[in-house]
Amino acid sequence: MIGRITGTLIEKLPPTICVDVNGLGYDIEVPMSTLYALPETGARVTLHTHLTVREDAHILYGFATAAERSAFRELIKVSGIGARTALSVLSGLSVGDLAQAITLQESGRLTRVPGIGKKTAERLLLEMRGKLGADIGGAAAHAIPDNQTDILNALLALGYSDKESQAALKKLPEGTGVSDGIRLALKALVR
């Protein structure tokens, strides 16, 4: 198995990149989170990889961090989640956000990812419970007080992105109640 590649980034054609390793070009599929973290073409790059061997193809997937690769490997173990869907999940959510959603059993975050419906999100939460959520995001999930979780869920339900909602939560004073927190967060988001 190819576990890591270091070489020169020669091409970016999302979601595929090409890395030259001593004259041999490897086409590697990456999530958007990894693509955004990559340097300009011509620069040296190191990626953690996962090789999938099928009857009709050998496909190499690359990740900026080992945590992303671990999350990808856990995602593809879930029935109904293929490699493309796993890349989509990692493109839409950071590993920490995914782990937090699993730990808190929040299907709403997952259904915002293209290709993930309600049933798939619920199956993913069920099958990954105690795996990714406990290993990677357990500490992060316990660090969020219940009021903030309620505020976050309210903002997500109102259509704000996870990133916007998290940023608004950080601006709230400690000990803010749910209703006051939602009101203050909405004011911060409108500015």
mmCIF file of C-alpha atoms in Angstrom:
data_model
loop_
_atom_site.group_PDB
_atom_site.id
_atom_site.type_symbol
_atom_site.label_atom_id
_atom_site.label_comp_id
_atom_site.label_asym_id
_atom_site.label_seq_id
_atom_site.Cartn_x
_atom_site.Cartn_y
_atom_site.Cartn_z
ATOM 1 C CA MET A 1 0.000 0.000 0.000
ATOM 2 C CA ILE A 2 1.139 3.558 -0.650
ATOM 3 C CA GLY A 3 0.886 5.366 2.712
ATOM 4 C CA ARG A 4 2.568 8.672 1.926
ATOM 5 C CA ILE A 5 3.813 10.572 -1.096
ATOM 6 C CA THR A 6 6.334 13.385 -1.245
ATOM 7 C CA GLY A 7 7.034 15.118 -4.513
ATOM 8 C CA THR A 8 6.446 18.176 -6.663
ATOM 9 C CA LEU A 9 2.876 19.358 -7.184
ATOM 10 C CA ILE A 10 2.549 19.704 -10.952
ATOM 11 C CA GLU A 11 -1.192 20.006 -11.550
ATOM 12 C CA LYS A 12 -4.432 20.922 -9.763
ATOM 13 C CA LEU A 13 -7.667 19.869 -11.453
ATOM 14 C CA PRO A 14 -10.163 19.583 -8.565
ATOM 15 C CA PRO A 15 -10.759 17.092 -7.099
ATOM 16 C CA THR A 16 -7.629 15.543 -8.670
ATOM 17 C CA ILE A 17 -4.039 16.700 -8.339
ATOM 18 C CA CYS A 18 -0.868 15.316 -9.890
ATOM 19 C CA VAL A 19 2.320 14.889 -7.877
ATOM 20 C CA ASP A 20 5.618 14.158 -9.620
ATOM 21 C CA VAL A 21 7.821 11.748 -7.654
ATOM 22 C CA ASN A 22 11.178 11.309 -9.387
ATOM 23 C CA GLY A 23 9.657 11.563 -12.865
ATOM 24 C CA LEU A 24 6.556 9.471 -12.138
ATOM 25 C CA GLY A 25 3.294 11.437 -11.949
ATOM 26 C CA TYR A 26 0.677 10.207 -9.466
ATOM 27 C CA ASP A 27 -2.927 11.328 -9.955
ATOM 28 C CA ILE A 28 -4.384 11.731 -6.485
ATOM 29 C CA GLU A 29 -7.960 12.549 -5.527
ATOM 30 C CA VAL A 30 -8.205 14.946 -2.586
ATOM 31 C CA PRO A 31 -10.977 16.567 -0.531
ATOM 32 C CA MET A 32 -11.376 20.318 -0.941
ATOM 33 C CA SER A 33 -9.950 20.904 2.555
ATOM 34 C CA THR A 34 -6.662 19.359 1.407
ATOM 35 C CA LEU A 35 -6.784 21.153 -1.948
ATOM 36 C CA TYR A 36 -7.042 24.538 -0.202
ATOM 37 C CA ALA A 37 -4.092 23.656 2.035
ATOM 38 C CA LEU A 38 -1.808 22.814 -0.895
ATOM 39 C CA PRO A 39 0.953 25.189 -2.033
ATOM 40 C CA GLU A 40 1.182 26.560 -5.567
ATOM 41 C CA THR A 41 2.106 24.226 -8.425
ATOM 42 C CA GLY A 42 5.831 23.609 -8.637
ATOM 43 C CA ALA A 43 6.202 23.426 -4.852
ATOM 44 C CA ARG A 44 7.146 20.359 -2.836
ATOM 45 C CA VAL A 45 4.227 18.597 -1.146
ATOM 46 C CA THR A 46 3.716 15.638 1.201
ATOM 47 C CA LEU A 47 0.381 13.842 1.416
ATOM 48 C CA HIS A 48 -0.913 10.975 3.545
ATOM 49 C CA THR A 49 -2.509 8.540 1.094
ATOM 50 C CA HIS A 50 -4.978 5.695 0.838
ATOM 51 C CA LEU A 51 -4.885 3.333 -2.147
ATOM 52 C CA THR A 52 -8.068 1.645 -3.331
ATOM 53 C CA VAL A 53 -7.661 -1.289 -5.701
ATOM 54 C CA ARG A 54 -10.685 -2.205 -7.779
ATOM 55 C CA GLU A 55 -11.114 -4.537 -10.693
ATOM 56 C CA ASP A 56 -11.093 -1.642 -13.160
ATOM 57 C CA ALA A 57 -8.860 0.913 -11.420
ATOM 58 C CA HIS A 58 -6.262 1.730 -8.792
ATOM 59 C CA ILE A 59 -7.266 5.016 -7.150
ATOM 60 C CA LEU A 60 -5.026 7.013 -4.846
ATOM 61 C CA TYR A 61 -6.606 9.402 -2.333
ATOM 62 C CA GLY A 62 -4.503 12.069 -0.621
ATOM 63 C CA PHE A 63 -4.926 14.020 2.610
ATOM 64 C CA ALA A 64 -3.081 16.914 4.223
ATOM 65 C CA THR A 65 -3.210 15.297 7.678
ATOM 66 C CA ALA A 66 -3.216 11.791 9.107
ATOM 67 C CA ALA A 67 -6.463 12.661 10.927
ATOM 68 C CA GLU A 68 -8.193 13.335 7.574
ATOM 69 C CA ARG A 69 -6.975 9.996 6.239
ATOM 70 C CA SER A 70 -8.197 8.192 9.377
ATOM 71 C CA ALA A 71 -11.596 9.867 9.076
ATOM 72 C CA PHE A 72 -11.764 8.879 5.384
ATOM 73 C CA ARG A 73 -10.962 5.258 6.251
ATOM 74 C CA GLU A 74 -13.695 5.196 8.906
ATOM 75 C CA LEU A 75 -16.204 6.814 6.536
ATOM 76 C CA ILE A 76 -15.706 4.270 3.748
ATOM 77 C CA LYS A 77 -16.386 1.450 6.225
ATOM 78 C CA VAL A 78 -19.964 2.724 6.635
ATOM 79 C CA SER A 79 -22.412 0.878 4.383
ATOM 80 C CA GLY A 80 -23.651 3.138 1.604
ATOM 81 C CA ILE A 81 -20.692 5.526 1.880
ATOM 82 C CA GLY A 82 -18.256 5.235 -0.984
ATOM 83 C CA ALA A 83 -14.982 7.035 -1.508
ATOM 84 C CA ARG A 84 -16.583 9.920 -3.441
ATOM 85 C CA THR A 85 -19.125 10.530 -0.685
ATOM 86 C CA ALA A 86 -16.391 10.314 1.969
ATOM 87 C CA LEU A 87 -14.380 12.949 0.072
ATOM 88 C CA SER A 88 -17.515 15.088 -0.120
ATOM 89 C CA VAL A 89 -18.019 14.814 3.655
ATOM 90 C CA LEU A 90 -14.406 15.809 4.307
ATOM 91 C CA SER A 91 -14.749 18.670 1.829
ATOM 92 C CA GLY A 92 -17.815 19.988 3.669
ATOM 93 C CA LEU A 93 -16.721 19.406 7.271
ATOM 94 C CA SER A 94 -13.393 19.516 9.043
ATOM 95 C CA VAL A 95 -12.398 16.360 10.915
ATOM 96 C CA GLY A 96 -13.109 18.126 14.208
ATOM 97 C CA ASP A 97 -16.577 19.206 13.050
ATOM 98 C CA LEU A 98 -17.328 15.696 11.798
ATOM 99 C CA ALA A 99 -16.182 14.169 15.083
ATOM 100 C CA GLN A 100 -18.273 16.669 17.023
ATOM 101 C CA ALA A 101 -21.351 15.928 14.888
ATOM 102 C CA ILE A 102 -20.871 12.202 15.510
ATOM 103 C CA THR A 103 -20.327 12.620 19.242
ATOM 104 C CA LEU A 104 -23.357 14.896 19.607
ATOM 105 C CA GLN A 105 -25.372 12.822 17.070
ATOM 106 C CA GLU A 106 -26.225 15.911 14.965
ATOM 107 C CA SER A 107 -27.508 14.708 11.606
ATOM 108 C CA GLY A 108 -28.300 18.296 10.543
ATOM 109 C CA ARG A 109 -24.639 19.081 9.960
ATOM 110 C CA LEU A 110 -24.195 16.007 7.788
ATOM 111 C CA THR A 111 -27.280 16.598 5.625
ATOM 112 C CA ARG A 112 -25.767 19.909 4.516
ATOM 113 C CA VAL A 113 -23.078 17.938 2.685
ATOM 114 C CA PRO A 114 -23.977 17.211 -0.969
ATOM 115 C CA GLY A 115 -24.826 13.527 -1.418
ATOM 116 C CA ILE A 116 -25.822 12.957 2.229
ATOM 117 C CA GLY A 117 -29.528 12.594 2.868
ATOM 118 C CA LYS A 118 -31.289 12.155 6.174
ATOM 119 C CA LYS A 119 -31.179 8.334 6.143
ATOM 120 C CA THR A 120 -27.508 8.230 5.131
ATOM 121 C CA ALA A 121 -26.642 10.785 7.828
ATOM 122 C CA GLU A 122 -28.435 8.747 10.481
ATOM 123 C CA ARG A 123 -26.727 5.524 9.354
ATOM 124 C CA LEU A 124 -23.362 7.274 9.372
ATOM 125 C CA LEU A 125 -23.948 8.617 12.895
ATOM 126 C CA LEU A 126 -25.049 5.203 14.114
ATOM 127 C CA GLU A 127 -22.184 3.214 12.584
ATOM 128 C CA MET A 128 -19.460 5.725 13.504
ATOM 129 C CA ARG A 129 -20.651 6.320 17.048
ATOM 130 C CA GLY A 130 -17.853 5.529 19.467
ATOM 131 C CA LYS A 131 -15.258 5.417 16.684
ATOM 132 C CA LEU A 132 -14.340 8.759 15.153
ATOM 133 C CA GLY A 133 -16.383 10.869 17.561
ATOM 134 C CA ALA A 134 -14.826 9.373 20.667
ATOM 135 C CA ASP A 135 -11.291 9.142 19.310
ATOM 136 C CA ILE A 136 -10.845 12.501 17.643
ATOM 137 C CA GLY A 137 -13.600 14.796 18.786
ATOM 138 C CA GLY A 138 -14.568 13.558 22.207
ATOM 139 C CA ALA A 139 -12.689 16.302 24.018
ATOM 140 C CA ALA A 140 -13.966 18.977 21.639
ATOM 141 C CA ALA A 141 -17.563 17.872 22.076
ATOM 142 C CA HIS A 142 -17.345 17.935 25.861
ATOM 143 C CA ALA A 143 -15.814 21.404 25.781
ATOM 144 C CA ILE A 144 -19.027 22.912 24.363
ATOM 145 C CA PRO A 145 -21.606 23.710 27.042
ATOM 146 C CA ASP A 146 -25.195 22.585 26.429
ATOM 147 C CA ASN A 147 -26.390 26.176 25.916
ATOM 148 C CA GLN A 148 -23.867 26.682 23.138
ATOM 149 C CA THR A 149 -24.913 23.426 21.484
ATOM 150 C CA ASP A 150 -28.530 24.612 21.495
ATOM 151 C CA ILE A 151 -27.506 27.998 20.090
ATOM 152 C CA LEU A 152 -25.390 26.314 17.406
ATOM 153 C CA ASN A 153 -28.262 24.023 16.392
ATOM 154 C CA ALA A 154 -30.612 27.018 16.185
ATOM 155 C CA LEU A 155 -28.212 28.928 13.920
ATOM 156 C CA LEU A 156 -27.720 25.869 11.700
ATOM 157 C CA ALA A 157 -31.503 25.430 11.480
ATOM 158 C CA LEU A 158 -31.808 29.063 10.388
ATOM 159 C CA GLY A 159 -29.523 28.304 7.445
ATOM 160 C CA TYR A 160 -26.200 29.688 8.618
ATOM 161 C CA SER A 161 -23.111 27.654 7.749
ATOM 162 C CA ASP A 162 -21.247 25.728 10.407
ATOM 163 C CA LYS A 163 -18.260 28.055 10.057
ATOM 164 C CA GLU A 164 -20.407 31.214 10.484
ATOM 165 C CA SER A 165 -22.245 29.701 13.435
ATOM 166 C CA GLN A 166 -19.033 28.652 15.202
ATOM 167 C CA ALA A 167 -17.561 32.142 14.697
ATOM 168 C CA ALA A 168 -20.685 33.741 16.188
ATOM 169 C CA LEU A 169 -20.537 31.355 19.178
ATOM 170 C CA LYS A 170 -16.977 32.391 19.960
ATOM 171 C CA LYS A 171 -18.081 36.033 20.297
ATOM 172 C CA LEU A 172 -20.694 35.243 22.963
ATOM 173 C CA PRO A 173 -19.927 35.983 26.610
ATOM 174 C CA GLU A 174 -19.607 32.958 28.908
ATOM 175 C CA GLY A 175 -22.776 31.797 30.635
ATOM 176 C CA THR A 176 -25.121 33.302 28.034
ATOM 177 C CA GLY A 177 -28.572 31.713 28.029
ATOM 178 C CA VAL A 178 -30.006 30.084 24.915
ATOM 179 C CA SER A 179 -32.491 32.793 23.916
ATOM 180 C CA ASP A 180 -30.048 35.646 24.639
ATOM 181 C CA GLY A 181 -27.282 33.707 22.883
ATOM 182 C CA ILE A 182 -29.354 33.232 19.730
ATOM 183 C CA ARG A 183 -30.298 36.920 19.710
ATOM 184 C CA LEU A 184 -26.669 38.064 20.208
ATOM 185 C CA ALA A 185 -25.346 35.574 17.653
ATOM 186 C CA LEU A 186 -27.877 36.763 15.064
ATOM 187 C CA LYS A 187 -26.849 40.378 15.682
ATOM 188 C CA ALA A 188 -23.199 39.425 15.184
ATOM 189 C CA LEU A 189 -24.012 37.530 11.967
ATOM 190 C CA VAL A 190 -26.029 40.410 10.487
ATOM 191 C CA ARG A 191 -23.130 42.880 10.852
#
